[in-house]
Structures are given as structure tokens and as C-alpha cells.
CSV table of N, CA, C and O in Angstrom, one decimal:
chain,number,residue,atom,x,y,z
A,1167,LYS,N,-75.0,-73.6,22.7
A,1167,LYS,CA,-73.6,-73.8,22.5
A,1167,LYS,C,-72.8,-72.8,23.4
A,1167,LYS,O,-71.8,-73.2,24.0
A,1168,GLN,N,-73.3,-71.6,23.4
A,1168,GLN,CA,-72.6,-70.6,24.3
A,1168,GLN,C,-72.7,-70.9,25.8
A,1168,GLN,O,-71.7,-70.8,26.5
A,1169,GLU,N,-73.8,-71.5,26.1
A,1169,GLU,CA,-74.0,-71.9,27.5
A,1169,GLU,C,-73.1,-73.0,27.9
A,1169,GLU,O,-72.4,-73.1,28.9
A,1170,GLU,N,-72.9,-74.0,26.9
A,1170,GLU,CA,-72.0,-75.1,27.1
A,1170,GLU,C,-70.6,-74.6,27.3
A,1170,GLU,O,-69.8,-75.1,28.1
A,1171,ASP,N,-70.2,-73.7,26.4
A,1171,ASP,CA,-68.8,-73.2,26.5
A,1171,ASP,C,-68.5,-72.5,27.8
A,1171,ASP,O,-67.5,-72.6,28.4
A,1172,ARG,N,-69.5,-71.7,28.2
A,1172,ARG,CA,-69.4,-71.0,29.5
A,1172,ARG,C,-69.2,-72.0,30.7
A,1172,ARG,O,-68.3,-71.9,31.5
A,1173,ILE,N,-70.0,-73.1,30.7
A,1173,ILE,CA,-69.8,-74.1,31.7
A,1173,ILE,C,-68.5,-74.8,31.6
A,1173,ILE,O,-67.8,-75.0,32.7
A,1174,ILE,N,-68.1,-75.2,30.4
A,1174,ILE,CA,-66.8,-75.9,30.3
A,1174,ILE,C,-65.6,-75.0,30.7
A,1174,ILE,O,-64.7,-75.4,31.3
A,1175,LEU,N,-65.7,-73.7,30.3
A,1175,LEU,CA,-64.6,-72.8,30.7
A,1175,LEU,C,-64.5,-72.7,32.2
A,1175,LEU,O,-63.4,-72.6,32.8
A,1176,SER,N,-65.7,-72.6,32.8
A,1176,SER,CA,-65.7,-72.6,34.3
A,1176,SER,C,-65.1,-73.9,34.9
A,1176,SER,O,-64.4,-73.8,35.9
A,1177,GLU,N,-65.5,-75.0,34.3
A,1177,GLU,CA,-64.9,-76.3,34.8
A,1177,GLU,C,-63.4,-76.3,34.6
A,1177,GLU,O,-62.7,-76.8,35.5
A,1178,MET,N,-62.9,-75.8,33.5
A,1178,MET,CA,-61.5,-75.8,33.2
A,1178,MET,C,-60.8,-75.0,34.3
A,1178,MET,O,-59.7,-75.4,34.8
A,1179,ARG,N,-61.3,-73.8,34.6
A,1179,ARG,CA,-60.7,-73.0,35.7
A,1179,ARG,C,-60.7,-73.7,37.0
A,1179,ARG,O,-59.7,-73.7,37.7
A,1180,THR,N,-61.7,-74.4,37.3
A,1180,THR,CA,-61.8,-75.2,38.6
A,1180,THR,C,-60.8,-76.3,38.5
A,1180,THR,O,-60.1,-76.5,39.5
A,1181,LEU,N,-60.7,-77.0,37.4
A,1181,LEU,CA,-59.7,-78.1,37.3
A,1181,LEU,C,-58.3,-77.6,37.5
A,1181,LEU,O,-57.5,-78.2,38.2
A,1182,LYS,N,-58.0,-76.5,36.8
A,1182,LYS,CA,-56.6,-76.0,36.9
A,1182,LYS,C,-56.3,-75.6,38.3
A,1182,LYS,O,-55.2,-76.0,38.8
A,1183,ASP,N,-57.2,-75.0,39.0
A,1183,ASP,CA,-57.0,-74.6,40.4
A,1183,ASP,C,-56.8,-75.8,41.3
A,1183,ASP,O,-55.9,-75.9,42.1
A,1184,LYS,N,-57.6,-76.8,41.1
A,1184,LYS,CA,-57.6,-78.0,42.0
A,1184,LYS,C,-56.3,-78.8,41.7
A,1184,LYS,O,-55.8,-79.4,42.6
A,1185,MET,N,-55.9,-78.9,40.4
A,1185,MET,CA,-54.7,-79.7,40.1
A,1185,MET,C,-53.5,-79.0,40.6
A,1185,MET,O,-52.5,-79.7,40.8
A,1186,LYS,N,-53.5,-77.7,40.7
A,1186,LYS,CA,-52.3,-77.0,41.2
A,1186,LYS,C,-52.1,-77.1,42.7
A,1186,LYS,O,-51.1,-76.8,43.2
A,1187,GLU,N,-53.2,-77.4,43.4
A,1187,GLU,CA,-53.1,-77.5,44.9
A,1187,GLU,C,-52.1,-78.5,45.4
A,1187,GLU,O,-51.8,-79.5,44.7
A,1188,LYS,N,-51.5,-78.2,46.5
A,1188,LYS,CA,-50.6,-79.1,47.1
A,1188,LYS,C,-51.4,-80.2,47.9
A,1188,LYS,O,-52.5,-80.0,48.3
A,1189,ASN,N,-50.7,-81.4,48.0
A,1189,ASN,CA,-51.3,-82.5,48.7
A,1189,ASN,C,-52.7,-83.0,48.2
A,1189,ASN,O,-53.6,-83.2,49.0
A,1190,VAL,N,-52.8,-83.0,46.9
A,1190,VAL,CA,-54.1,-83.6,46.4
A,1190,VAL,C,-54.0,-85.1,46.5
A,1190,VAL,O,-53.0,-85.7,46.0
A,1191,SER,N,-55.0,-85.7,47.0
A,1191,SER,CA,-54.9,-87.2,47.2
A,1191,SER,C,-55.0,-87.8,45.8
A,1191,SER,O,-55.5,-87.2,44.8
A,1192,ASN,N,-54.5,-89.1,45.7
A,1192,ASN,CA,-54.5,-89.8,44.4
A,1192,ASN,C,-56.0,-90.0,44.0
A,1192,ASN,O,-56.2,-90.0,42.8
A,1193,ALA,N,-56.9,-90.3,44.9
A,1193,ALA,CA,-58.3,-90.5,44.5
A,1193,ALA,C,-58.9,-89.2,43.9
A,1193,ALA,O,-59.6,-89.3,43.0
A,1194,LYS,N,-58.5,-88.1,44.5
A,1194,LYS,CA,-59.0,-86.8,44.0
A,1194,LYS,C,-58.4,-86.5,42.7
A,1194,LYS,O,-59.1,-86.0,41.7
A,1195,MET,N,-57.1,-86.8,42.5
A,1195,MET,CA,-56.5,-86.6,41.2
A,1195,MET,C,-57.1,-87.5,40.1
A,1195,MET,O,-57.2,-87.1,39.0
A,1196,LYS,N,-57.5,-88.7,40.5
A,1196,LYS,CA,-58.1,-89.6,39.5
A,1196,LYS,C,-59.4,-89.0,39.1
A,1196,LYS,O,-59.7,-88.9,37.9
A,1197,GLU,N,-60.2,-88.4,40.0
A,1197,GLU,CA,-61.5,-87.8,39.7
A,1197,GLU,C,-61.2,-86.6,38.8
A,1197,GLU,O,-61.9,-86.4,37.8
A,1198,LEU,N,-60.2,-85.8,39.1
A,1198,LEU,CA,-59.9,-84.6,38.3
A,1198,LEU,C,-59.5,-85.0,36.9
A,1198,LEU,O,-59.8,-84.3,35.9
A,1199,CYS,N,-58.7,-86.1,36.7
A,1199,CYS,CA,-58.3,-86.5,35.4
A,1199,CYS,C,-59.5,-87.0,34.6
A,1199,CYS,O,-59.6,-86.8,33.4
A,1200,ILE,N,-60.5,-87.7,35.2
A,1200,ILE,CA,-61.7,-88.1,34.5
A,1200,ILE,C,-62.4,-86.9,34.0
A,1200,ILE,O,-62.9,-86.8,32.9
A,1201,ARG,N,-62.5,-85.8,34.9
A,1201,ARG,CA,-63.2,-84.6,34.5
A,1201,ARG,C,-62.4,-83.9,33.3
A,1201,ARG,O,-63.0,-83.3,32.4
A,1202,MET,N,-61.1,-84.0,33.4
A,1202,MET,CA,-60.3,-83.5,32.3
A,1202,MET,C,-60.6,-84.2,31.0
A,1202,MET,O,-60.6,-83.6,29.9
A,1203,ILE,N,-60.8,-85.5,31.0
A,1203,ILE,CA,-61.1,-86.3,29.8
A,1203,ILE,C,-62.4,-85.8,29.2
A,1203,ILE,O,-62.6,-85.6,28.0
A,1204,TYR,N,-63.4,-85.5,30.1
A,1204,TYR,CA,-64.7,-84.9,29.6
A,1204,TYR,C,-64.5,-83.6,28.9
A,1204,TYR,O,-65.1,-83.3,27.9
A,1205,VAL,N,-63.7,-82.7,29.5
A,1205,VAL,CA,-63.4,-81.4,28.9
A,1205,VAL,C,-62.8,-81.6,27.5
A,1205,VAL,O,-63.2,-81.0,26.5
A,1206,GLU,N,-61.8,-82.6,27.4
A,1206,GLU,CA,-61.2,-82.9,26.1
A,1206,GLU,C,-62.2,-83.4,25.1
A,1206,GLU,O,-62.2,-83.1,23.9
A,1207,MET,N,-63.1,-84.3,25.6
A,1207,MET,CA,-64.1,-84.9,24.7
A,1207,MET,C,-65.1,-83.9,24.1
A,1207,MET,O,-65.6,-84.0,23.1
A,1208,LEU,N,-65.3,-82.8,24.9
A,1208,LEU,CA,-66.2,-81.7,24.4
A,1208,LEU,C,-65.4,-80.7,23.5
A,1208,LEU,O,-66.0,-79.7,23.1
A,1209,GLY,N,-64.2,-81.0,23.2
A,1209,GLY,CA,-63.5,-80.2,22.2
A,1209,GLY,C,-62.6,-79.1,22.7
A,1209,GLY,O,-62.1,-78.2,22.0
A,1210,HIS,N,-62.4,-79.0,24.0
A,1210,HIS,CA,-61.6,-77.9,24.6
A,1210,HIS,C,-60.2,-78.5,25.0
A,1210,HIS,O,-60.1,-79.7,25.3
A,1211,ASP,N,-59.2,-77.6,25.0
A,1211,ASP,CA,-57.9,-78.1,25.3
A,1211,ASP,C,-57.6,-78.1,26.8
A,1211,ASP,O,-57.8,-77.1,27.5
A,1212,ALA,N,-57.3,-79.3,27.3
A,1212,ALA,CA,-57.0,-79.4,28.8
A,1212,ALA,C,-55.5,-79.8,29.0
A,1212,ALA,O,-55.2,-80.6,29.8
A,1213,ALA,N,-54.7,-79.2,28.2
A,1213,ALA,CA,-53.2,-79.6,28.3
A,1213,ALA,C,-52.6,-79.3,29.7
A,1213,ALA,O,-51.6,-79.9,30.0
A,1214,PHE,N,-53.3,-78.5,30.4
A,1214,PHE,CA,-52.8,-78.2,31.8
A,1214,PHE,C,-52.7,-79.4,32.7
A,1214,PHE,O,-52.0,-79.5,33.6
A,1215,GLY,N,-53.5,-80.4,32.3
A,1215,GLY,CA,-53.6,-81.6,33.2
A,1215,GLY,C,-52.9,-82.9,32.7
A,1215,GLY,O,-52.9,-83.9,33.3
A,1216,TYR,N,-52.2,-82.7,31.5
A,1216,TYR,CA,-51.6,-83.9,30.9
A,1216,TYR,C,-50.5,-84.5,31.9
A,1216,TYR,O,-50.4,-85.7,32.0
A,1217,ILE,N,-49.7,-83.6,32.5
A,1217,ILE,CA,-48.7,-84.1,33.4
A,1217,ILE,C,-49.3,-84.8,34.6
A,1217,ILE,O,-48.7,-85.8,35.0
A,1218,ASN,N,-50.4,-84.4,35.0
A,1218,ASN,CA,-51.1,-85.1,36.1
A,1218,ASN,C,-51.5,-86.5,35.7
A,1218,ASN,O,-51.5,-87.5,36.5
A,1219,ALA,N,-52.0,-86.7,34.4
A,1219,ALA,CA,-52.3,-88.0,33.9
A,1219,ALA,C,-51.1,-88.9,33.9
A,1219,ALA,O,-51.2,-90.1,34.2
A,1220,ILE,N,-50.0,-88.3,33.4
A,1220,ILE,CA,-48.8,-89.2,33.4
A,1220,ILE,C,-48.4,-89.6,34.8
A,1220,ILE,O,-48.0,-90.7,35.0
A,1221,ASN,N,-48.4,-88.6,35.7
A,1221,ASN,CA,-48.1,-89.0,37.1
A,1221,ASN,C,-49.0,-90.0,37.7
A,1221,ASN,O,-48.6,-90.9,38.4
A,1222,LEU,N,-50.3,-90.0,37.3
A,1222,LEU,CA,-51.3,-91.0,37.8
A,1222,LEU,C,-51.0,-92.3,37.2
A,1222,LEU,O,-51.1,-93.4,37.9
A,1223,SER,N,-50.5,-92.4,36.0
A,1223,SER,CA,-50.1,-93.7,35.4
A,1223,SER,C,-48.9,-94.3,36.1
A,1223,SER,O,-48.7,-95.5,35.9
A,1224,CYS,N,-48.2,-93.6,36.8
A,1224,CYS,CA,-47.0,-94.1,37.6
A,1224,CYS,C,-47.4,-94.8,38.9
A,1224,CYS,O,-46.5,-95.4,39.5
A,1225,MET,N,-48.6,-94.6,39.3
A,1225,MET,CA,-49.1,-95.1,40.6
A,1225,MET,C,-49.1,-96.7,40.6
A,1225,MET,O,-49.2,-97.3,39.6
A,1226,LYS,N,-49.0,-97.2,41.9
A,1226,LYS,CA,-49.1,-98.7,42.0
A,1226,LYS,C,-50.5,-99.1,42.0
A,1226,LYS,O,-50.8,-100.3,41.6
A,1227,ASN,N,-51.4,-98.3,42.5
A,1227,ASN,CA,-52.8,-98.7,42.5
A,1227,ASN,C,-53.3,-98.8,41.0
A,1227,ASN,O,-53.2,-97.9,40.2
A,1228,LEU,N,-53.9,-100.0,40.7
A,1228,LEU,CA,-54.2,-100.3,39.4
A,1228,LEU,C,-55.3,-99.4,38.8
A,1228,LEU,O,-55.3,-99.1,37.6
A,1229,VAL,N,-56.3,-99.0,39.6
A,1229,VAL,CA,-57.4,-98.1,39.2
A,1229,VAL,C,-56.8,-96.8,38.8
A,1229,VAL,O,-57.1,-96.2,37.7
A,1230,HIS,N,-55.9,-96.2,39.7
A,1230,HIS,CA,-55.3,-94.9,39.4
A,1230,HIS,C,-54.5,-95.0,38.1
A,1230,HIS,O,-54.5,-94.1,37.3
A,1231,LYS,N,-53.7,-96.1,38.0
A,1231,LYS,CA,-52.8,-96.3,36.8
A,1231,LYS,C,-53.7,-96.4,35.6
A,1231,LYS,O,-53.3,-95.8,34.6
A,1232,ARG,N,-54.8,-97.1,35.6
A,1232,ARG,CA,-55.6,-97.3,34.5
A,1232,ARG,C,-56.2,-95.9,34.0
A,1232,ARG,O,-56.3,-95.6,32.8
A,1233,VAL,N,-56.7,-95.1,35.0
A,1233,VAL,CA,-57.2,-93.8,34.6
A,1233,VAL,C,-56.1,-92.9,34.0
A,1233,VAL,O,-56.4,-92.2,33.0
A,1234,GLY,N,-54.9,-93.0,34.6
A,1234,GLY,CA,-53.8,-92.2,34.0
A,1234,GLY,C,-53.5,-92.6,32.6
A,1234,GLY,O,-53.3,-91.8,31.7
A,1235,TYR,N,-53.4,-93.9,32.4
A,1235,TYR,CA,-53.1,-94.4,31.0
A,1235,TYR,C,-54.3,-94.0,30.1
A,1235,TYR,O,-54.0,-93.7,28.9
A,1236,LEU,N,-55.5,-94.1,30.5
A,1236,LEU,CA,-56.7,-93.8,29.7
A,1236,LEU,C,-56.6,-92.3,29.3
A,1236,LEU,O,-56.8,-92.0,28.1
A,1237,ALA,N,-56.3,-91.5,30.2
A,1237,ALA,CA,-56.2,-90.0,29.9
A,1237,ALA,C,-55.1,-89.8,28.9
A,1237,ALA,O,-55.2,-89.0,28.0
A,1238,CYS,N,-54.0,-90.5,29.1
A,1238,CYS,CA,-52.8,-90.3,28.2
A,1238,CYS,C,-53.2,-90.8,26.8
A,1238,CYS,O,-52.9,-90.1,25.8
A,1239,CYS,N,-53.9,-91.9,26.7
A,1239,CYS,CA,-54.3,-92.4,25.4
A,1239,CYS,C,-55.2,-91.5,24.7
A,1239,CYS,O,-55.2,-91.3,23.4
A,1240,LEU,N,-56.1,-90.9,25.4
A,1240,LEU,CA,-57.2,-90.0,24.8
A,1240,LEU,C,-56.7,-88.6,24.5
A,1240,LEU,O,-57.2,-88.0,23.6
A,1241,CYS,N,-55.7,-88.2,25.3
A,1241,CYS,CA,-55.3,-86.7,25.2
A,1241,CYS,C,-54.0,-86.5,24.4
A,1241,CYS,O,-53.8,-85.5,23.8
A,1242,LEU,N,-53.1,-87.5,24.6
A,1242,LEU,CA,-51.7,-87.3,23.9
A,1242,LEU,C,-51.7,-87.9,22.6
A,1242,LEU,O,-52.5,-88.7,22.2
A,1243,ASN,N,-50.8,-87.4,21.8
A,1243,ASN,CA,-50.5,-88.1,20.5
A,1243,ASN,C,-49.1,-88.6,20.5
A,1243,ASN,O,-48.3,-88.4,21.4
A,1244,LYS,N,-48.8,-89.4,19.4
A,1244,LYS,CA,-47.5,-90.1,19.3
A,1244,LYS,C,-46.3,-89.1,19.4
A,1244,LYS,O,-45.2,-89.5,19.9
A,1245,ASP,N,-46.5,-87.9,18.9
A,1245,ASP,CA,-45.3,-87.0,18.9
A,1245,ASP,C,-45.4,-85.9,20.0
A,1245,ASP,O,-44.6,-85.0,19.9
A,1246,HIS,N,-46.2,-86.1,21.0
A,1246,HIS,CA,-46.3,-85.1,22.0
A,1246,HIS,C,-45.0,-85.1,22.9
A,1246,HIS,O,-44.4,-86.2,23.1
A,1247,GLN,N,-44.6,-84.0,23.3
A,1247,GLN,CA,-43.3,-83.8,24.0
A,1247,GLN,C,-43.4,-84.6,25.4
A,1247,GLN,O,-42.3,-84.9,25.9
A,1248,LEU,N,-44.5,-84.8,26.0
A,1248,LEU,CA,-44.6,-85.5,27.2
A,1248,LEU,C,-44.5,-87.0,27.1
A,1248,LEU,O,-44.4,-87.7,28.1
A,1249,MET,N,-44.5,-87.5,25.9
A,1249,MET,CA,-44.4,-89.0,25.7
A,1249,MET,C,-43.1,-89.5,26.2
A,1249,MET,O,-43.0,-90.7,26.7
A,1250,LEU,N,-42.0,-88.7,26.3
A,1250,LEU,CA,-40.8,-89.2,26.8
A,1250,LEU,C,-40.9,-89.6,28.3
A,1250,LEU,O,-40.3,-90.5,28.8
A,1251,LEU,N,-41.7,-88.8,29.0
A,1251,LEU,CA,-42.0,-89.1,30.4
A,1251,LEU,C,-42.8,-90.4,30.6
A,1251,LEU,O,-42.6,-91.2,31.5
A,1252,LEU,N,-43.7,-90.7,29.6
A,1252,LEU,CA,-44.5,-91.8,29.7
A,1252,LEU,C,-43.8,-93.1,29.4
A,1252,LEU,O,-44.1,-94.2,29.8
A,1253,ILE,N,-42.7,-93.0,28.5
A,1253,ILE,CA,-42.0,-94.2,28.1
A,1253,ILE,C,-41.4,-95.0,29.2
A,1253,ILE,O,-41.5,-96.2,29.3
A,1254,SER,N,-40.8,-94.3,30.2
A,1254,SER,CA,-40.2,-95.0,31.3
A,1254,SER,C,-41.2,-95.7,32.2
A,1254,SER,O,-41.0,-96.9,32.6
A,1255,THR,N,-42.4,-95.2,32.3
A,1255,THR,CA,-43.5,-95.9,33.0
A,1255,THR,C,-43.9,-97.1,32.2
A,1255,THR,O,-44.2,-98.2,32.8
A,1256,ILE,N,-44.0,-97.0,30.9
A,1256,ILE,CA,-44.4,-98.1,30.1
A,1256,ILE,C,-43.4,-99.2,30.2
A,1256,ILE,O,-43.7,-100.4,30.3
A,1257,GLN,N,-42.1,-98.8,30.2
A,1257,GLN,CA,-41.0,-99.8,30.3
A,1257,GLN,C,-41.1,-100.6,31.6
A,1257,GLN,O,-41.0,-101.8,31.7
A,1258,LYS,N,-41.4,-99.8,32.7
A,1258,LYS,CA,-41.5,-100.4,34.0
A,1258,LYS,C,-42.7,-101.4,34.1
A,1258,LYS,O,-42.5,-102.5,34.6
A,1259,ASP,N,-43.8,-101.0,33.5
A,1259,ASP,CA,-45.0,-101.8,33.6
A,1259,ASP,C,-44.8,-103.0,32.7
A,1259,ASP,O,-45.4,-104.1,33.0
A,1260,LEU,N,-44.2,-102.9,31.5
A,1260,LEU,CA,-43.9,-104.1,30.7
A,1260,LEU,C,-43.0,-105.1,31.4
A,1260,LEU,O,-43.1,-106.3,31.1
A,1261,SER,N,-42.2,-104.7,32.3
A,1261,SER,CA,-41.3,-105.6,33.0
A,1261,SER,C,-41.9,-106.1,34.3
A,1261,SER,O,-41.3,-107.0,34.9
A,1262,SER,N,-43.1,-105.7,34.6
A,1262,SER,CA,-43.8,-106.1,35.8
A,1262,SER,C,-44.2,-107.6,35.8
A,1262,SER,O,-44.4,-108.2,34.7
A,1263,ASP,N,-44.3,-108.2,37.0
A,1263,ASP,CA,-44.8,-109.5,37.1
A,1263,ASP,C,-46.4,-109.6,37.1
A,1263,ASP,O,-47.0,-110.6,36.9
A,1264,ASN,N,-47.0,-108.4,37.3
A,1264,ASN,CA,-48.4,-108.3,37.3
A,1264,ASN,C,-49.0,-108.2,35.9
A,1264,ASN,O,-48.7,-107.2,35.2
A,1265,PHE,N,-49.7,-109.2,35.5
A,1265,PHE,CA,-50.2,-109.2,34.1
A,1265,PHE,C,-51.1,-108.0,33.8
A,1265,PHE,O,-51.3,-107.6,32.6
A,1266,LEU,N,-51.8,-107.5,34.8
A,1266,LEU,CA,-52.7,-106.4,34.5
A,1266,LEU,C,-51.9,-105.1,34.2
A,1266,LEU,O,-52.3,-104.3,33.3
A,1267,GLU,N,-50.8,-104.9,34.9
A,1267,GLU,CA,-49.9,-103.8,34.5
A,1267,GLU,C,-49.3,-104.0,33.1
A,1267,GLU,O,-49.3,-103.0,32.4
A,1268,VAL,N,-48.9,-105.2,32.8
A,1268,VAL,CA,-48.4,-105.4,31.4
A,1268,VAL,C,-49.5,-105.2,30.4
A,1268,VAL,O,-49.2,-104.5,29.4
A,1269,SER,N,-50.7,-105.6,30.6
A,1269,SER,CA,-51.7,-105.4,29.6
A,1269,SER,C,-52.1,-103.9,29.4
A,1269,SER,O,-52.4,-103.5,28.3
A,1270,MET,N,-52.1,-103.2,30.5
A,1270,MET,CA,-52.3,-101.7,30.4
A,1270,MET,C,-51.2,-101.1,29.6
A,1270,MET,O,-51.5,-100.2,28.8
A,1271,ALA,N,-50.0,-101.5,29.9
A,1271,ALA,CA,-48.9,-100.9,29.1
A,1271,ALA,C,-48.9,-101.2,27.7
A,1271,ALA,O,-48.7,-100.4,26.8
A,1272,LEU,N,-49.3,-102.5,27.4
A,1272,LEU,CA,-49.4,-102.9,26.0
A,1272,LEU,C,-50.5,-102.1,25.2
A,1272,LEU,O,-50.4,-101.8,24.1
A,1273,THR,N,-51.6,-101.8,25.9
A,1273,THR,CA,-52.7,-101.0,25.3
A,1273,THR,C,-52.2,-99.6,25.0
A,1273,THR,O,-52.4,-99.1,23.9
A,1274,VAL,N,-51.4,-99.0,25.8
A,1274,VAL,CA,-50.8,-97.7,25.6
A,1274,VAL,C,-49.8,-97.8,24.4
A,1274,VAL,O,-49.7,-96.9,23.6
A,1275,VAL,N,-49.0,-98.9,24.4
A,1275,VAL,CA,-48.0,-99.1,23.3
A,1275,VAL,C,-48.7,-99.1,22.0
A,1275,VAL,O,-48.3,-98.4,21.0
A,1276,CYS,N,-49.8,-99.8,21.9
A,1276,CYS,CA,-50.6,-99.9,20.6
A,1276,CYS,C,-51.1,-98.5,20.1
A,1276,CYS,O,-51.2,-98.3,19.0
A,1277,ARG,N,-51.4,-97.7,21.1
A,1277,ARG,CA,-52.0,-96.4,20.7
A,1277,ARG,C,-51.0,-95.2,20.6
A,1277,ARG,O,-51.1,-94.4,19.7
A,1278,LEU,N,-49.9,-95.2,21.4
A,1278,LEU,CA,-49.1,-94.0,21.4
A,1278,LEU,C,-47.6,-94.2,21.0
A,1278,LEU,O,-46.9,-93.2,20.9
A,1279,ILE,N,-47.1,-95.4,20.8
A,1279,ILE,CA,-45.7,-95.5,20.5
A,1279,ILE,C,-45.4,-95.2,19.0
A,1279,ILE,O,-46.1,-95.7,18.1
A,1280,SER,N,-44.5,-94.3,18.8
A,1280,SER,CA,-44.1,-93.9,17.4
A,1280,SER,C,-42.9,-94.7,16.9
A,1280,SER,O,-42.3,-95.5,17.7
A,1281,SER,N,-42.6,-94.5,15.7
A,1281,SER,CA,-41.5,-95.3,15.1
A,1281,SER,C,-40.1,-95.0,15.8
A,1281,SER,O,-39.2,-95.8,15.8
A,1282,GLU,N,-40.0,-93.8,16.3
A,1282,GLU,CA,-38.7,-93.5,17.0
A,1282,GLU,C,-38.6,-94.2,18.3
A,1282,GLU,O,-37.5,-94.4,18.8
A,1283,THR,N,-39.7,-94.5,19.0
A,1283,THR,CA,-39.6,-95.1,20.3
A,1283,THR,C,-39.8,-96.6,20.3
A,1283,THR,O,-39.6,-97.3,21.3
A,1284,ILE,N,-40.0,-97.2,19.1
A,1284,ILE,CA,-40.2,-98.7,19.0
A,1284,ILE,C,-38.9,-99.4,19.5
A,1284,ILE,O,-39.0,-100.4,20.2
A,1285,PRO,N,-37.7,-99.0,19.1
A,1285,PRO,CA,-36.5,-99.7,19.6
A,1285,PRO,C,-36.4,-99.7,21.1
A,1285,PRO,O,-35.8,-100.7,21.6
A,1286,VAL,N,-36.9,-98.8,21.8
A,1286,VAL,CA,-36.8,-98.7,23.2
A,1286,VAL,C,-37.7,-99.7,23.9
A,1286,VAL,O,-37.4,-100.4,24.9
A,1287,ILE,N,-38.9,-99.9,23.3
A,1287,ILE,CA,-40.0,-100.7,23.9
A,1287,ILE,C,-39.9,-102.2,23.4
A,1287,ILE,O,-40.2,-103.1,24.1
A,1288,MET,N,-39.4,-102.4,22.2
A,1288,MET,CA,-39.5,-103.7,21.5
A,1288,MET,C,-38.9,-104.8,22.3
A,1288,MET,O,-39.5,-105.9,22.4
A,1289,PRO,N,-37.7,-104.6,23.0
A,1289,PRO,CA,-37.2,-105.8,23.8
A,1289,PRO,C,-38.1,-106.2,24.9
A,1289,PRO,O,-37.9,-107.4,25.4
A,1290,LEU,N,-38.9,-105.4,25.4
A,1290,LEU,CA,-39.8,-105.8,26.5
A,1290,LEU,C,-41.1,-106.4,26.1
A,1290,LEU,O,-41.8,-107.0,26.9
A,1291,VAL,N,-41.4,-106.3,24.8
A,1291,VAL,CA,-42.7,-106.8,24.3
A,1291,VAL,C,-42.6,-108.3,24.0
A,1291,VAL,O,-41.7,-108.8,23.5
């Protein structure tokens, strides 16, 4: 267990440093968000990367968007303060002509929308 914690803490430091770098490509950020999900799954707090997951969910590339939404669903809760930033992306995707963007947004709505944000999302559903 101590060996695992040491490895995870080292990975967290690496992730923090790489996520703070300027001009990180979207593909690299996608990889970093997936690694952040693993850190969270192992019980460690990776809150430093939540904003990057939200930014990734705003991308036009569907794979990047999906990874961003996945990280948000797994890491955020309904009452998290960053949910306000995600709401606008969800609204935009629910209004999209692309059914894949709509289905991704609906998946996030099912998992993360609270009773306070239902009136904002409901007209688009």
C-alpha cells in the first residue's frame, strides 16, 4: 500500500506539472485527463485537473469531448462549484445538430444535474 501511494503521489506531481504547461496539445490533455481519472479511481484527490476536464469537454473533437465529459462525470458531483462552467457546454451540446454531442450531454445531465439547474436544462431536453 505504501509503495502504491508513493507511485500515485509521484504521478500526481507529474500530472500537475504537465497540466500547468503552456501549449499542451488537446491529444496530450486527453491523455492527462485519463491518467487523472486513474488517480481518482485509486482514491486520491485530483482536483487540480478538474478544470482541464471541463475545458476538454468544450472541444469540437468528439473523442476529446467524450473524455472530458467522462472525467467530469467521474470526478465532479452535483454540487461542485465548477458545475456552473459545465452547464453552458451542456446547453450548447444539447442544442447541437450532431446527435453524438446531444447524447453525450444527456449522459452528463443524467449524472450531474441538480434540482437547482434543472430549469436551465429542461427546455433543451
